[in-house]
Amino acid sequence: QVQLVESGGGLVQAGGSLRLSCAASGRTFNRSLMGWFRQAPRKEREFVAAISRSGGSTYYTDSVKGRFTISRDNTKNTVYLQMNSLKPEDTAVYYCAADTVYTGSYYTASEYDFWGQGTQVTVSS
């Protein structure tokens, strides 16, 4: 069992930055692929970024490449999402997710076993 708690969301102007954190409890964090997804109003949840168990591999959706950075600290059971050059279209609820049985589809929400409650990110123009 993994429990995930996101923090760090808020309101920021376009061009600004935010860093999201996701604190995990449970013994499987170090063995879990971790991902960030987001969901805007009236839209489906979409993949944002993922990071391998060791942190050696990272994956991003095209729209955030070069602006967002995912990282993890396995000593703190925490995964981060540094978001720079934010745009109004980044406005969404951001969710952290853990995949304890990796099958390769890191970009698919159904791949993940555990989810946080979400944190709101609002980017004003």
PDB file of C-alpha atoms in Angstrom:
ATOM      1  CA  GLN A   1       0.000   0.000   0.000  1.00  0.00           C
ATOM      2  CA  VAL A   2       1.256   3.491  -0.875  1.00  0.00           C
ATOM      3  CA  GLN A   3      -0.261   6.750   0.315  1.00  0.00           C
ATOM      4  CA  LEU A   4       0.565   9.895  -1.641  1.00  0.00           C
ATOM      5  CA  VAL A   5       0.161  13.512  -0.567  1.00  0.00           C
ATOM      6  CA  GLU A   6       0.805  16.349  -3.008  1.00  0.00           C
ATOM      7  CA  SER A   7       1.676  19.904  -2.075  1.00  0.00           C
ATOM      8  CA  GLY A   8       3.032  23.052  -3.676  1.00  0.00           C
ATOM      9  CA  GLY A   9       0.190  24.066  -5.953  1.00  0.00           C
ATOM     10  CA  GLY A  10      -1.119  27.599  -6.146  1.00  0.00           C
ATOM     11  CA  LEU A  11      -1.750  30.650  -8.272  1.00  0.00           C
ATOM     12  CA  VAL A  12       1.075  32.024 -10.401  1.00  0.00           C
ATOM     13  CA  GLN A  13       1.388  34.420 -13.302  1.00  0.00           C
ATOM     14  CA  ALA A  14       2.333  33.224 -16.743  1.00  0.00           C
ATOM     15  CA  GLY A  15       6.080  32.791 -16.988  1.00  0.00           C
ATOM     16  CA  GLY A  16       6.386  31.972 -13.316  1.00  0.00           C
ATOM     17  CA  SER A  17       7.463  28.807 -11.543  1.00  0.00           C
ATOM     18  CA  LEU A  18       6.120  26.329  -9.028  1.00  0.00           C
ATOM     19  CA  ARG A  19       7.527  23.179  -7.492  1.00  0.00           C
ATOM     20  CA  LEU A  20       5.153  20.380  -6.635  1.00  0.00           C
ATOM     21  CA  SER A  21       6.054  17.758  -4.069  1.00  0.00           C
ATOM     22  CA  CYS A  22       4.560  14.342  -3.491  1.00  0.00           C
ATOM     23  CA  ALA A  23       5.335  12.622  -0.213  1.00  0.00           C
ATOM     24  CA  ALA A  24       4.840   8.878  -0.150  1.00  0.00           C
ATOM     25  CA  SER A  25       4.332   6.535   2.755  1.00  0.00           C
ATOM     26  CA  GLY A  26       4.750   2.795   2.617  1.00  0.00           C
ATOM     27  CA  ARG A  27       7.605   0.459   1.843  1.00  0.00           C
ATOM     28  CA  THR A  28       7.268   0.277  -1.911  1.00  0.00           C
ATOM     29  CA  PHE A  29       8.228   3.830  -2.901  1.00  0.00           C
ATOM     30  CA  ASN A  30      11.759   2.890  -3.873  1.00  0.00           C
ATOM     31  CA  ARG A  31      10.412   0.119  -6.103  1.00  0.00           C
ATOM     32  CA  SER A  32       7.776   2.292  -7.763  1.00  0.00           C
ATOM     33  CA  LEU A  33       7.795   4.160 -11.008  1.00  0.00           C
ATOM     34  CA  MET A  34       6.370   7.581 -10.149  1.00  0.00           C
ATOM     35  CA  GLY A  35       4.312   9.809 -12.385  1.00  0.00           C
ATOM     36  CA  TRP A  36       2.579  13.158 -12.534  1.00  0.00           C
ATOM     37  CA  PHE A  37      -0.716  13.620 -14.334  1.00  0.00           C
ATOM     38  CA  ARG A  38      -3.003  16.611 -14.653  1.00  0.00           C
ATOM     39  CA  GLN A  39      -6.660  17.207 -15.317  1.00  0.00           C
ATOM     40  CA  ALA A  40      -8.139  20.470 -16.517  1.00  0.00           C
ATOM     41  CA  PRO A  41     -11.871  21.227 -16.279  1.00  0.00           C
ATOM     42  CA  ARG A  42     -13.916  19.243 -18.782  1.00  0.00           C
ATOM     43  CA  LYS A  43     -10.831  17.387 -19.991  1.00  0.00           C
ATOM     44  CA  GLU A  44      -9.484  13.916 -19.445  1.00  0.00           C
ATOM     45  CA  ARG A  45      -6.596  13.256 -17.126  1.00  0.00           C
ATOM     46  CA  GLU A  46      -3.348  13.475 -19.073  1.00  0.00           C
ATOM     47  CA  PHE A  47       0.202  12.295 -18.543  1.00  0.00           C
ATOM     48  CA  VAL A  48       2.760  14.957 -17.645  1.00  0.00           C
ATOM     49  CA  ALA A  49       5.955  13.231 -16.534  1.00  0.00           C
ATOM     50  CA  ALA A  50       7.326  10.018 -15.048  1.00  0.00           C
ATOM     51  CA  ILE A  51      10.534   8.887 -13.407  1.00  0.00           C
ATOM     52  CA  SER A  52      12.041   5.444 -13.022  1.00  0.00           C
ATOM     53  CA  ARG A  53      12.651   3.784  -9.667  1.00  0.00           C
ATOM     54  CA  SER A  54      16.290   4.844  -9.553  1.00  0.00           C
ATOM     55  CA  GLY A  55      15.645   8.263 -11.041  1.00  0.00           C
ATOM     56  CA  GLY A  56      17.919   7.453 -13.952  1.00  0.00           C
ATOM     57  CA  SER A  57      15.198   7.700 -16.584  1.00  0.00           C
ATOM     58  CA  THR A  58      12.631  10.439 -17.024  1.00  0.00           C
ATOM     59  CA  TYR A  59       9.767  10.852 -19.455  1.00  0.00           C
ATOM     60  CA  TYR A  60       7.726  13.899 -20.434  1.00  0.00           C
ATOM     61  CA  THR A  61       4.793  14.792 -22.555  1.00  0.00           C
ATOM     62  CA  ASP A  62       5.814  17.031 -25.448  1.00  0.00           C
ATOM     63  CA  SER A  63       4.018  20.119 -24.190  1.00  0.00           C
ATOM     64  CA  VAL A  64       6.161  20.350 -21.039  1.00  0.00           C
ATOM     65  CA  LYS A  65       9.559  19.273 -22.350  1.00  0.00           C
ATOM     66  CA  GLY A  66      12.182  21.893 -21.569  1.00  0.00           C
ATOM     67  CA  ARG A  67       9.933  23.569 -18.987  1.00  0.00           C
ATOM     68  CA  PHE A  68       9.176  20.871 -16.386  1.00  0.00           C
ATOM     69  CA  THR A  69      11.600  18.624 -14.531  1.00  0.00           C
ATOM     70  CA  ILE A  70      10.656  15.530 -12.559  1.00  0.00           C
ATOM     71  CA  SER A  71      12.981  14.261  -9.845  1.00  0.00           C
ATOM     72  CA  ARG A  72      12.864  12.042  -6.794  1.00  0.00           C
ATOM     73  CA  ASP A  73      14.626  11.629  -3.485  1.00  0.00           C
ATOM     74  CA  ASN A  74      14.351   8.023  -2.383  1.00  0.00           C
ATOM     75  CA  THR A  75      15.807   8.859   1.034  1.00  0.00           C
ATOM     76  CA  LYS A  76      12.828  11.153   1.639  1.00  0.00           C
ATOM     77  CA  ASN A  77      10.206   9.093  -0.203  1.00  0.00           C
ATOM     78  CA  THR A  78       9.385  12.182  -2.236  1.00  0.00           C
ATOM     79  CA  VAL A  79       8.957  12.976  -5.907  1.00  0.00           C
ATOM     80  CA  TYR A  80       9.044  16.515  -7.271  1.00  0.00           C
ATOM     81  CA  LEU A  81       7.832  18.368 -10.319  1.00  0.00           C
ATOM     82  CA  GLN A  82       9.642  21.630 -11.008  1.00  0.00           C
ATOM     83  CA  MET A  83       7.531  23.713 -13.362  1.00  0.00           C
ATOM     84  CA  ASN A  84       9.083  26.732 -15.069  1.00  0.00           C
ATOM     85  CA  SER A  85       7.821  29.103 -17.757  1.00  0.00           C
ATOM     86  CA  LEU A  86       4.271  28.265 -16.818  1.00  0.00           C
ATOM     87  CA  LYS A  87       1.486  28.962 -19.289  1.00  0.00           C
ATOM     88  CA  PRO A  88      -2.252  29.426 -18.753  1.00  0.00           C
ATOM     89  CA  GLU A  89      -2.813  26.083 -20.487  1.00  0.00           C
ATOM     90  CA  ASP A  90      -0.894  24.397 -17.654  1.00  0.00           C
ATOM     91  CA  THR A  91      -3.813  25.207 -15.352  1.00  0.00           C
ATOM     92  CA  ALA A  92      -5.144  21.956 -13.921  1.00  0.00           C
ATOM     93  CA  VAL A  93      -5.308  19.735 -10.893  1.00  0.00           C
ATOM     94  CA  TYR A  94      -2.005  17.878 -10.702  1.00  0.00           C
ATOM     95  CA  TYR A  95      -1.916  14.320  -9.403  1.00  0.00           C
ATOM     96  CA  CYS A  96       0.965  12.210  -8.233  1.00  0.00           C
ATOM     97  CA  ALA A  97       0.781   8.472  -8.924  1.00  0.00           C
ATOM     98  CA  ALA A  98       2.752   5.341  -8.080  1.00  0.00           C
ATOM     99  CA  ASP A  99       3.196   2.315 -10.297  1.00  0.00           C
ATOM    100  CA  THR A 100       4.297  -0.692  -8.260  1.00  0.00           C
ATOM    101  CA  VAL A 101       4.057  -3.251 -11.084  1.00  0.00           C
ATOM    102  CA  TYR A 102       5.640  -1.626 -14.079  1.00  0.00           C
ATOM    103  CA  THR A 103       4.509  -2.975 -17.455  1.00  0.00           C
ATOM    104  CA  GLY A 104       5.906  -0.228 -19.663  1.00  0.00           C
ATOM    105  CA  SER A 105       2.956   2.080 -20.214  1.00  0.00           C
ATOM    106  CA  TYR A 106       4.174   4.918 -18.019  1.00  0.00           C
ATOM    107  CA  TYR A 107       2.055   7.438 -19.963  1.00  0.00           C
ATOM    108  CA  THR A 108      -1.232   5.632 -19.228  1.00  0.00           C
ATOM    109  CA  ALA A 109      -3.224   6.407 -16.095  1.00  0.00           C
ATOM    110  CA  SER A 110      -4.394   2.816 -15.799  1.00  0.00           C
ATOM    111  CA  GLU A 111      -0.765   1.740 -15.341  1.00  0.00           C
ATOM    112  CA  TYR A 112      -0.658   3.318 -11.887  1.00  0.00           C
ATOM    113  CA  ASP A 113      -1.880   1.671  -8.706  1.00  0.00           C
ATOM    114  CA  PHE A 114      -2.012   4.518  -6.231  1.00  0.00           C
ATOM    115  CA  TRP A 115      -2.966   8.182  -6.542  1.00  0.00           C
ATOM    116  CA  GLY A 116      -2.775  11.309  -4.447  1.00  0.00           C
ATOM    117  CA  GLN A 117      -5.678  13.662  -3.863  1.00  0.00           C
ATOM    118  CA  GLY A 118      -4.364  16.301  -6.265  1.00  0.00           C
ATOM    119  CA  THR A 119      -3.168  19.888  -5.965  1.00  0.00           C
ATOM    120  CA  GLN A 120      -4.540  22.822  -7.938  1.00  0.00           C
ATOM    121  CA  VAL A 121      -2.230  24.810 -10.201  1.00  0.00           C
ATOM    122  CA  THR A 122      -3.638  27.992 -11.708  1.00  0.00           C
ATOM    123  CA  VAL A 123      -1.658  30.095 -14.157  1.00  0.00           C
ATOM    124  CA  SER A 124      -3.022  33.552 -14.894  1.00  0.00           C
ATOM    125  CA  SER A 125      -2.343  35.382 -18.133  1.00  0.00           C
TER     126      SER A 125
END
